[in-house]
Tab-separated table of C-alpha atoms in Angstrom:
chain	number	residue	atom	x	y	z
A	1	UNK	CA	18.043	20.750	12.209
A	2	UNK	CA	19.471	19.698	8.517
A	3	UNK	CA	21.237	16.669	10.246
A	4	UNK	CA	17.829	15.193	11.687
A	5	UNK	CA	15.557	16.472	8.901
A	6	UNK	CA	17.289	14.980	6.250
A	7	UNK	CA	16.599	11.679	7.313
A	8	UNK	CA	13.557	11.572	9.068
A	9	UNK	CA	12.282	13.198	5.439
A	10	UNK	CA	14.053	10.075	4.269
A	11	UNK	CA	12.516	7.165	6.230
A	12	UNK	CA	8.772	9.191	5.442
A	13	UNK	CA	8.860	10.643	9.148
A	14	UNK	CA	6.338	13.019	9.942
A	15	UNK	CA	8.384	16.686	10.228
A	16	UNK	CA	6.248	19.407	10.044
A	17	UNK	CA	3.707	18.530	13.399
A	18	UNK	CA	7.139	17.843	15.264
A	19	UNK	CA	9.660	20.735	13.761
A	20	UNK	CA	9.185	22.504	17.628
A	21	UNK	CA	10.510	19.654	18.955
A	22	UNK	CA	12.844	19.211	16.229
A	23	UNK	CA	13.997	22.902	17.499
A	24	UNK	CA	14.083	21.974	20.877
A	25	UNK	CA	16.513	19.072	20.288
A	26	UNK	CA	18.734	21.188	18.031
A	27	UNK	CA	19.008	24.093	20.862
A	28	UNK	CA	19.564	21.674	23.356
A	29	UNK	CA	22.393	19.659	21.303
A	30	UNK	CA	24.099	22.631	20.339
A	31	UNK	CA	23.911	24.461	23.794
A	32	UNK	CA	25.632	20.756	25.064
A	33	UNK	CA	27.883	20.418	22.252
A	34	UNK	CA	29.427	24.139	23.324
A	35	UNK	CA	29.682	23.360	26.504
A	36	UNK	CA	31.857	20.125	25.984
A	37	UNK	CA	33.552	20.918	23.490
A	38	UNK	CA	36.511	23.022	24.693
A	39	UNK	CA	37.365	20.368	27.584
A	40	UNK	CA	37.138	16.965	25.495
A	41	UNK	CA	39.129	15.303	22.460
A	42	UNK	CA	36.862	15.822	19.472
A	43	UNK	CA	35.631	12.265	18.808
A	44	UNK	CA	34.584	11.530	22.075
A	45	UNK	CA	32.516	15.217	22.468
A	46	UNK	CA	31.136	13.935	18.608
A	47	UNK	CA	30.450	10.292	20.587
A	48	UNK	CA	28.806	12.125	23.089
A	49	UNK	CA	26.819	14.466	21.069
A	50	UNK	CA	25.414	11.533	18.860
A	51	UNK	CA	24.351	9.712	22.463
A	52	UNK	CA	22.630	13.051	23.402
A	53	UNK	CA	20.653	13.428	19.702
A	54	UNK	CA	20.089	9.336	20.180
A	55	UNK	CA	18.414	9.897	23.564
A	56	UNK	CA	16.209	12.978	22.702
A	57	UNK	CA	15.026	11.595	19.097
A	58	UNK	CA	13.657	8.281	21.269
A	59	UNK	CA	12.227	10.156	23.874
A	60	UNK	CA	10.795	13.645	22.326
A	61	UNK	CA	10.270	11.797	18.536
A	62	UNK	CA	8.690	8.649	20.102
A	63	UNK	CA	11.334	6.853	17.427
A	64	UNK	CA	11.610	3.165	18.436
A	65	UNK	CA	15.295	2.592	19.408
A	66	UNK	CA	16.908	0.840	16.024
A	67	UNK	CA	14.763	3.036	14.268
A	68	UNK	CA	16.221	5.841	16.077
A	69	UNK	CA	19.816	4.443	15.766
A	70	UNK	CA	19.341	4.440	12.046
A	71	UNK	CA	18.123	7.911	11.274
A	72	UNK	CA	20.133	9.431	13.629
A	73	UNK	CA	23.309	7.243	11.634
A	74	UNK	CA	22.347	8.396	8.222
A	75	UNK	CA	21.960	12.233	9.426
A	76	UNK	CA	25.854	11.848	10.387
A	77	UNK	CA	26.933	10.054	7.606
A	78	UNK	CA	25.057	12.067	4.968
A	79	UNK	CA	26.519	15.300	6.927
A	80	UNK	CA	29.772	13.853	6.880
A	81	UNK	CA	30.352	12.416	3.363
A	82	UNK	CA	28.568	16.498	1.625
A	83	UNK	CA	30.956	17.848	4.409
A	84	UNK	CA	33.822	15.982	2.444
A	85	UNK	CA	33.048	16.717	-1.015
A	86	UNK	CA	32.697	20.692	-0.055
A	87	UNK	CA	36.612	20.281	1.807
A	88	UNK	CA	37.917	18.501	-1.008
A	89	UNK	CA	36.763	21.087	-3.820
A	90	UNK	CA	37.874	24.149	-1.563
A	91	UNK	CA	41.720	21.936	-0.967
A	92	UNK	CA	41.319	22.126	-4.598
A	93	UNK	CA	40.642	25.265	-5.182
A	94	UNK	CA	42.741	27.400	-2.864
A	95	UNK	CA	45.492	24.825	-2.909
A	96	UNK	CA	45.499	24.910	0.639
A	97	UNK	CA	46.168	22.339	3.145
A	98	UNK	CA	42.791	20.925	5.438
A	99	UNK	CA	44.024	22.319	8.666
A	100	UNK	CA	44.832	25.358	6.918
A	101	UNK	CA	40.962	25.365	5.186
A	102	UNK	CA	39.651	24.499	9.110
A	103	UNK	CA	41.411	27.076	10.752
A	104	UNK	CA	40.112	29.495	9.352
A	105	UNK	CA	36.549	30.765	10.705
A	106	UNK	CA	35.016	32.386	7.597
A	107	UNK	CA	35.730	28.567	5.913
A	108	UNK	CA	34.255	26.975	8.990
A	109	UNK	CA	31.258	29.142	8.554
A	110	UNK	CA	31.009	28.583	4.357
A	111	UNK	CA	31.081	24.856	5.200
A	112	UNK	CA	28.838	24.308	7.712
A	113	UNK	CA	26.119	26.897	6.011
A	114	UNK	CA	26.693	25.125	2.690
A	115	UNK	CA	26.677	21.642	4.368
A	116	UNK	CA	23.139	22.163	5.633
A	117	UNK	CA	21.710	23.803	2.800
A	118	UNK	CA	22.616	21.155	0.963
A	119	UNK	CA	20.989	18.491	3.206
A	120	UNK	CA	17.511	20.901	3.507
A	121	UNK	CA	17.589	21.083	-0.156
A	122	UNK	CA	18.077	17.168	-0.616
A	123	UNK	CA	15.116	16.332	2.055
A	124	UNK	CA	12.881	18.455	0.172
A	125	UNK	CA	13.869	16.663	-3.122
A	126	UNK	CA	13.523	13.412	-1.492
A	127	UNK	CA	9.420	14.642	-0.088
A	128	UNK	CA	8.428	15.857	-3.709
A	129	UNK	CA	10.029	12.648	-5.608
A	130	UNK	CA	8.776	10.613	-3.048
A	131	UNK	CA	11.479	8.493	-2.783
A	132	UNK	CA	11.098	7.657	1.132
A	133	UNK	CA	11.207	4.319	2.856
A	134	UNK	CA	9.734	3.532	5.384
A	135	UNK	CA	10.934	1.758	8.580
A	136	UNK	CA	7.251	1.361	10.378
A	137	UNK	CA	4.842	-1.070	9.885
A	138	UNK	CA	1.682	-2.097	11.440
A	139	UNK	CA	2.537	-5.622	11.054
A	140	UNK	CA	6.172	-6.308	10.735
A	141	UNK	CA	7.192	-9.913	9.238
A	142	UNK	CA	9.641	-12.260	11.307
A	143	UNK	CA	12.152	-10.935	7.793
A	144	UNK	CA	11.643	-7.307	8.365
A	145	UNK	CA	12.166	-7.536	11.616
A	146	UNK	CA	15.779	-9.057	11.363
A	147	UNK	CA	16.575	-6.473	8.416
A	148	UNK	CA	15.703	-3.654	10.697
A	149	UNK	CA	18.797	-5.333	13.543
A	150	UNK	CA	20.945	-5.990	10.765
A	151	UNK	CA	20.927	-1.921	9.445
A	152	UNK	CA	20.704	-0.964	12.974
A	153	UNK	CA	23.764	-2.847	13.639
A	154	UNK	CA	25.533	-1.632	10.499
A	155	UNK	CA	24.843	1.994	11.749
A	156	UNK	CA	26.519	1.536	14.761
A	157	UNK	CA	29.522	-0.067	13.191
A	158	UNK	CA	29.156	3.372	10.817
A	159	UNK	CA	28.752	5.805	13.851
A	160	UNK	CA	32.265	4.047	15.027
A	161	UNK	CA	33.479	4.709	11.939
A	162	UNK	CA	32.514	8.106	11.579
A	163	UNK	CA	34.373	9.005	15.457
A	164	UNK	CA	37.439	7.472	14.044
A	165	UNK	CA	37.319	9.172	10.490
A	166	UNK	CA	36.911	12.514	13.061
A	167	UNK	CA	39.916	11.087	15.478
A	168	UNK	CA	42.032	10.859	12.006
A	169	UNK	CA	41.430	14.726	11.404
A	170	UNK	CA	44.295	15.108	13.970
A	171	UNK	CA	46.415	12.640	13.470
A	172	UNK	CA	49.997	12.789	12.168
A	173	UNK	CA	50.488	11.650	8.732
A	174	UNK	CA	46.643	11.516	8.037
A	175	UNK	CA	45.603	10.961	4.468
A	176	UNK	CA	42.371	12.877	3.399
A	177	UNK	CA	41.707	11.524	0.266
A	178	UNK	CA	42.803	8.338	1.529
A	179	UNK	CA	40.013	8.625	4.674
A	180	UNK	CA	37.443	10.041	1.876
A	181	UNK	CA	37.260	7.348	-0.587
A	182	UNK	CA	36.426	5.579	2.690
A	183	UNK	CA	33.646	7.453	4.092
A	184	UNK	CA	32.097	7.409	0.199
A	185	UNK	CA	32.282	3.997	0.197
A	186	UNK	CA	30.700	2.959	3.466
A	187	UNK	CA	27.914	5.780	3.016
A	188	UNK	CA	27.376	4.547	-0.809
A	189	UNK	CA	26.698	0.718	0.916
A	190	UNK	CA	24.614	2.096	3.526
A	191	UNK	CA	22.180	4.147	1.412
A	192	UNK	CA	22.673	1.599	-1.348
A	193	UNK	CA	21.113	-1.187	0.922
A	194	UNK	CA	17.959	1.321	1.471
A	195	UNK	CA	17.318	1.685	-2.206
A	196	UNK	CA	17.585	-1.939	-2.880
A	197	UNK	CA	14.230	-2.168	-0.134
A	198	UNK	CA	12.350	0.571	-1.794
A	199	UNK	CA	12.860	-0.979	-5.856
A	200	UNK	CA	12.170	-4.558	-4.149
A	201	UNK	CA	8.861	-3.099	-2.233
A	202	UNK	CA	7.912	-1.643	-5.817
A	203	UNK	CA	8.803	-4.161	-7.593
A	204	UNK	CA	6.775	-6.584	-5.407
A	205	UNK	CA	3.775	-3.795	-5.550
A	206	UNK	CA	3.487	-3.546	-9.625
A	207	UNK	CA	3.917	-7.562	-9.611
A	208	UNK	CA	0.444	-7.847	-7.391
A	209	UNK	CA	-1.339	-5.043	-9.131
A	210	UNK	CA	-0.338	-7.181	-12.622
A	211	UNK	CA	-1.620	-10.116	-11.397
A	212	UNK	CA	-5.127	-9.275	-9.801
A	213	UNK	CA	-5.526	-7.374	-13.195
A	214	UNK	CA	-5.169	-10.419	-15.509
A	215	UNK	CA	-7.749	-11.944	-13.061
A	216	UNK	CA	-10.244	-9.498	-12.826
A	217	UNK	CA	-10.444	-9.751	-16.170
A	218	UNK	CA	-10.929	-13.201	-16.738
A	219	UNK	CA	-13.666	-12.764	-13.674
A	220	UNK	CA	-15.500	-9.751	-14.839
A	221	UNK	CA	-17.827	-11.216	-17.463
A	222	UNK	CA	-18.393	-13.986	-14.617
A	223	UNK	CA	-19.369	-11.512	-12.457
A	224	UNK	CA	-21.969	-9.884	-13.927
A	225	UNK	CA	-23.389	-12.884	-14.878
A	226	UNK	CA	-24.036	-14.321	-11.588
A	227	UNK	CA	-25.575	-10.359	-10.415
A	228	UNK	CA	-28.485	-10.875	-13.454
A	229	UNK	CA	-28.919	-13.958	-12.278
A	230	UNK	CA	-29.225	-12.862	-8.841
A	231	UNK	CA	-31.876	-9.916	-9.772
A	232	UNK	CA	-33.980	-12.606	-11.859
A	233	UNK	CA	-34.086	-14.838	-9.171
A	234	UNK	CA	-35.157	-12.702	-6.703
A	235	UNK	CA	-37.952	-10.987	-8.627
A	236	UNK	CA	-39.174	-14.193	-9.499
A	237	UNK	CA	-39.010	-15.422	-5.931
A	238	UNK	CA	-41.149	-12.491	-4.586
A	239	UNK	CA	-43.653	-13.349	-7.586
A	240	UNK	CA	-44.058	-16.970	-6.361
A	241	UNK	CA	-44.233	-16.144	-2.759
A	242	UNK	CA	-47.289	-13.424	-3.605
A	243	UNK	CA	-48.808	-16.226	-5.764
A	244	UNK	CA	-48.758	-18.990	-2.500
A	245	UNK	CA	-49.838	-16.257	-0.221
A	246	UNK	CA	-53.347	-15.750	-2.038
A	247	UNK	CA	-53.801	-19.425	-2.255
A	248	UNK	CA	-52.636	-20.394	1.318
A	249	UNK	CA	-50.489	-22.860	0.641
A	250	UNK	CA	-48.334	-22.915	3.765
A	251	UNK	CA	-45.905	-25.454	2.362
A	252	UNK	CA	-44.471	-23.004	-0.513
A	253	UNK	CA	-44.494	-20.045	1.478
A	254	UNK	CA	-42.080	-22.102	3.754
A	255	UNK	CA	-39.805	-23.055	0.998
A	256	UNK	CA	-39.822	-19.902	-1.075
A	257	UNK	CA	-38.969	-18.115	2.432
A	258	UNK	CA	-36.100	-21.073	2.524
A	259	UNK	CA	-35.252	-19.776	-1.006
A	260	UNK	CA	-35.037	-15.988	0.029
A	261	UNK	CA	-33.032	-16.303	2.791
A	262	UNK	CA	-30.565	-18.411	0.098
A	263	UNK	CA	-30.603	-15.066	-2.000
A	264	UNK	CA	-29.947	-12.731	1.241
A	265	UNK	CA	-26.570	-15.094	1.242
A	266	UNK	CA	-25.950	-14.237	-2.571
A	267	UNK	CA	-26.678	-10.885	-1.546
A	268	UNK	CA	-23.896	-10.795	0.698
A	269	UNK	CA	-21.005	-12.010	-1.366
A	270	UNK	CA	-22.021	-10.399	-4.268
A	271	UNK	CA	-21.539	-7.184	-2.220
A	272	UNK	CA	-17.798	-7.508	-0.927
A	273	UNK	CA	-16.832	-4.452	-3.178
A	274	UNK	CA	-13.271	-6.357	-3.771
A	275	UNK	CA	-14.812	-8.078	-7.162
A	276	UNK	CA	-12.145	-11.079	-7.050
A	277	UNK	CA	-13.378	-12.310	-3.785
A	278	UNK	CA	-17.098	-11.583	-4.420
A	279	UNK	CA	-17.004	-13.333	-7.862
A	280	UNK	CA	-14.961	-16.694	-5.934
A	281	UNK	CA	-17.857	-16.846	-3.258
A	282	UNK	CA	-20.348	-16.639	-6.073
A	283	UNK	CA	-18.371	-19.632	-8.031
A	284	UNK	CA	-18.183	-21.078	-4.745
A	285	UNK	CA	-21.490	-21.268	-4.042
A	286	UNK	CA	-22.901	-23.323	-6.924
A	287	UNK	CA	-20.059	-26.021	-6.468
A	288	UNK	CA	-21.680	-25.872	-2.635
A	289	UNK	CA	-25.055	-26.744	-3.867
A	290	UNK	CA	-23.960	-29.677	-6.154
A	291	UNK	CA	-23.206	-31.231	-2.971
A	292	UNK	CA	-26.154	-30.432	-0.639
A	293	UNK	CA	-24.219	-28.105	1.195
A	294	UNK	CA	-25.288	-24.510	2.069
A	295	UNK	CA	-22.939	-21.812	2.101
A	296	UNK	CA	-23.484	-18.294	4.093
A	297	UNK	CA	-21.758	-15.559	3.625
A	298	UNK	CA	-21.389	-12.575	6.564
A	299	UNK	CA	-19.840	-8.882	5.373
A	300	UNK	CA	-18.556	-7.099	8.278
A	301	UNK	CA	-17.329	-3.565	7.498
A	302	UNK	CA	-15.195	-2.493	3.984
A	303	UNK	CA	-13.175	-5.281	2.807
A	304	UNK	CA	-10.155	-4.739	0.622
A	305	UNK	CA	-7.200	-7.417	-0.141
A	306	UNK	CA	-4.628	-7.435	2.891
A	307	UNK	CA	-1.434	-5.740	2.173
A	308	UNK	CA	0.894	-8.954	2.489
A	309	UNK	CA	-0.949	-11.321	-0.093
A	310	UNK	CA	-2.578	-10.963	-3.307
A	311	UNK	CA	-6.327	-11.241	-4.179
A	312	UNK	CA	-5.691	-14.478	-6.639
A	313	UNK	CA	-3.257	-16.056	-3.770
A	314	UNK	CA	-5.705	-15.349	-0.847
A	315	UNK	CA	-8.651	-17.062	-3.398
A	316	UNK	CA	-6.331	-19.823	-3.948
A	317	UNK	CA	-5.880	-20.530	-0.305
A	318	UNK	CA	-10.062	-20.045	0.353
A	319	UNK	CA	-10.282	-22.657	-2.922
A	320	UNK	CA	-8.152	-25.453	-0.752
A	321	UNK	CA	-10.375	-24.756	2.488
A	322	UNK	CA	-13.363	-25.051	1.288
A	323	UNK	CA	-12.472	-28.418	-0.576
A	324	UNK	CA	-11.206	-29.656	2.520
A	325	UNK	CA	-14.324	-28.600	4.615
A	326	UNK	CA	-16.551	-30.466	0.973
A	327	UNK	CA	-14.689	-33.662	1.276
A	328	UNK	CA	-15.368	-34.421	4.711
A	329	UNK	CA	-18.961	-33.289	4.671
A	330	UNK	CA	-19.412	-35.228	1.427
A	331	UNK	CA	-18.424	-38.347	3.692
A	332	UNK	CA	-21.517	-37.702	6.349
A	333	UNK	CA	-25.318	-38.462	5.659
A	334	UNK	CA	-26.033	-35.508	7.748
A	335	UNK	CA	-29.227	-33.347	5.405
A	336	UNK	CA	-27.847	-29.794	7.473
A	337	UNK	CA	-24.588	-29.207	5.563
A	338	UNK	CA	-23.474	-25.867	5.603
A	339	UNK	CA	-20.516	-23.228	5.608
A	340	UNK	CA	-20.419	-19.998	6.836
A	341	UNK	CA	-18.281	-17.522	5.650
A	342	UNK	CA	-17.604	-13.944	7.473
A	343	UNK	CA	-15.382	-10.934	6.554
A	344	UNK	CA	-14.460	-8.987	9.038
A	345	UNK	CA	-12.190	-5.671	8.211
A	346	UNK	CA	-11.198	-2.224	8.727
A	347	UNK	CA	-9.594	0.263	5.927
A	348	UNK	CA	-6.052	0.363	6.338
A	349	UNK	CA	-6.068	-1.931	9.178
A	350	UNK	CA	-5.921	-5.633	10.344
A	351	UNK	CA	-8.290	-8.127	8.160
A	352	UNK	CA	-10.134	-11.474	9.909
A	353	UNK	CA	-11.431	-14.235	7.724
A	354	UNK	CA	-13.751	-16.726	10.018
A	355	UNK	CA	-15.069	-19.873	8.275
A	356	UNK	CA	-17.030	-21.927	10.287
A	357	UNK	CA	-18.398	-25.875	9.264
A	358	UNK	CA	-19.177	-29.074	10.857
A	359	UNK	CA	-16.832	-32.025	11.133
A	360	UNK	CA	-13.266	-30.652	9.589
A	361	UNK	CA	-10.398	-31.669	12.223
A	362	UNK	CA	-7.580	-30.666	10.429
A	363	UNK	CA	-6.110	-28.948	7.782
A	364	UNK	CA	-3.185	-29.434	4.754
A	365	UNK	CA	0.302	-28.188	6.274
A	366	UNK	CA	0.688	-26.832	2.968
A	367	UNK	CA	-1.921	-24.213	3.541
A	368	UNK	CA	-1.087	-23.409	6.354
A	369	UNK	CA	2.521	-22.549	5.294
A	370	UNK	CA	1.403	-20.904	2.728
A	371	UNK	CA	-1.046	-18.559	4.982
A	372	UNK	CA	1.965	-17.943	7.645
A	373	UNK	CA	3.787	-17.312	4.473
A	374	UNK	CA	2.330	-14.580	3.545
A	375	UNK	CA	1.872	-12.804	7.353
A	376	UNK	CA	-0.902	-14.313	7.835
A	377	UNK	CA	-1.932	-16.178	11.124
A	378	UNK	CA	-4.239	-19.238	11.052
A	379	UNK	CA	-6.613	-20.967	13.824
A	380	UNK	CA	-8.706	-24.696	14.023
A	381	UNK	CA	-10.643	-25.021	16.635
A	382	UNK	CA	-12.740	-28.163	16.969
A	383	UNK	CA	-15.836	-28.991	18.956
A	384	UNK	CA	-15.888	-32.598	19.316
A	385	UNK	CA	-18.900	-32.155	21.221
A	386	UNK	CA	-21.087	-30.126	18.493
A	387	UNK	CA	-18.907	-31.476	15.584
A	388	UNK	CA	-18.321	-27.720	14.905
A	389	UNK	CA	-15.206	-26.003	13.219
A	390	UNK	CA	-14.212	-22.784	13.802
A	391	UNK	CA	-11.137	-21.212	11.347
A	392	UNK	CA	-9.962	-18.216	11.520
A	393	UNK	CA	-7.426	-16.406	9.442
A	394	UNK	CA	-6.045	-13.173	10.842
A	395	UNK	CA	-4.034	-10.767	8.378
């Protein structure tokens, strides 16, 4: 139980909804491991032991198969190099020999008891500090992915390494200390490589949450500014249209109508509750109309900033769109110019961006880099029929 908790508490596994199949595993491993025991060298009953624990974490856990490979890798190692320390202080100690210390069933006992204690007491440590990593991701990048083979493969190099390190125990002329510094080593490069991921990941967290503050702020005051002038424009608006109502004038009814549906839009964008976005659409909006061209804006569900980009990168990337969608319409003498804009997202989930325009063929490689980039996927699709452009930007 201490051998698989230790690291699925590690790599922020769920334990508690599973710990009866976490039982079941650890009765069935240890009613196997009895049974093989007394017939086979000891390595190749450890080998086969690991294989069994490999198969039922997959299978009962639902682990994907590196993923598997890994926790079940650290258990061992982390079980072997506390297993260590404990033999090396009691060789100390009681100035004994290790097959002396081994031999001896009341050791045996102290060992193993104090092993997993030790490994229960660490997992516990690890949930409260929350220092986990985690290996799962709803969307993996092409980089995680090939991390993920490259510690899977360095755990099986490690479980190797452990069976040999066990094969060693009975050898003539073994060195324990020798062995030891060993099995610290590789164990202190194996976990090392984990806590490098988690500092980077926070690291790469506080750097985002830095930058979107420094341009909230310089967007807040812009903000509010465009919401007063919002409110003013549409009480003034449904002034005018009472006004042309009582004196039937057909032709400014039409046009104020024209003018509230141009609000509705406002409307819209002003309420993405992400501000940076919301306050870019606004900004957005009155570059639009210096060039004829009328821009819509959709809100589908709760938006927040995808995971893998920034709110001032993904505004950046929005800012070269729509200048490539206002230089080509700025080169037509068509009077219906327009863009429409629609968020579509989920909390915690997968976000869609869908811009939609007339004429655009193409757009700068260097956006799209930048959007794939960032693990991001990105779509033109062209209507030479209609003239009408479709993008859409899945994160």
């Amino acid at each position: 139980m201490a051998l698989m908790i230790f690291p699925l508490a590690f790599f922020h596994y769920p334990i508690r909804k599973h710990i009866k199949s976490l039982f079941l595993i650890s009765i069935l491993v240890a009613a196997f491991s009895r049974f093989i025991r007394p017939y086979i060298e000891a390595s190749y009953a450890i080998f086969l032991i690991m294989l069994l624990f490999y198969i039922l974490l997959i299978f009962v856990y639902r682990l994907k198969p590196i993923n598997g490979l890994i926790v079940l890798c650290l258990g061992y190692w982390t079980n072997a190099v506390i297993m260590t320390v404990i033999l090396s202080i009691l060789m100390l100690i009681l100035g004994q020999s290790l097959m002396q210390i081994i031999s001896q069933i009341s050791y045996q006992t102290f060992v193993m008891l104090a092993t997993s204690i030790i490994m229960f007491v660490g997992a516990h440590i690890i949930h409260k500090k929350k220092w986990q990593i985690s290996l799962d991701s709803k969307k993996t990048s092409k980089m995680g992915k090939q991390f993920n083979y490259l510690i899977g493969a360095y755990s099986l190099i490690g479980m190797i390494l452990i069976i040999q390190t066990l094969t060693a125990f009975l050898s003539t002329g073994y060195d324990f200390y020798r062995t030891s510094l060993v099995t610290f080593g590789t164990f202190g490069i194996f976990l090392l490589m984990f806590v490098l991921i988690r500092n980077i990941k926070i690291m790469q967290y506080q750097m985002k949450i830095e930058e979107e503050k420094s341009y909230l702020e310089n967007l807040t005051s812009y903000t509010e500014e465009i919401k007063q002038i919002n409110r003013d424009f549409y009480s003034q608006a449904q002034t005018l249209r009472q006004m042309a109502v009582c004196q039937n004038m057909n032709t400014i009814i039409s046009y104020l109508d024209h003018l509230l549906q141009e609000r509705n839009f406002l409307q819209a964008s002003i309420e993405i509750n992400e501000p940076m976005l919301a306050a870019f659409l606004g900004k957005e909006r009155h570059v639009c109309q210096s060039y004829g061209v009328n821009l819509m804006v959709i809100n589908n569900g709760y938006y927040f900033t995808p995971n893998s980009i920034s709110g001032y990168q993904l505004n950046r990337l929005f800012k070269q769109i729509f200048d490539d969608i206002i230089l080509v319409l700025k080169q037509h003498t068509s009077a219906d110019k327009w863009i429409r804009f629609i968020v579509e997202s989920v909390i915690d989930e997968q976000t869609t961006f869908i811009i939609e325009t007339t004429y655009l063929q193409r757009l700068r490689e260097n956006t799209i880099k930048q959007i794939e980039m960032h693990a991001g996927d990105i779509e033109l699709i062209y209507d030479p029929y209609t003239n009408e452009t479709k993008i859409t930007i899945h994160f």
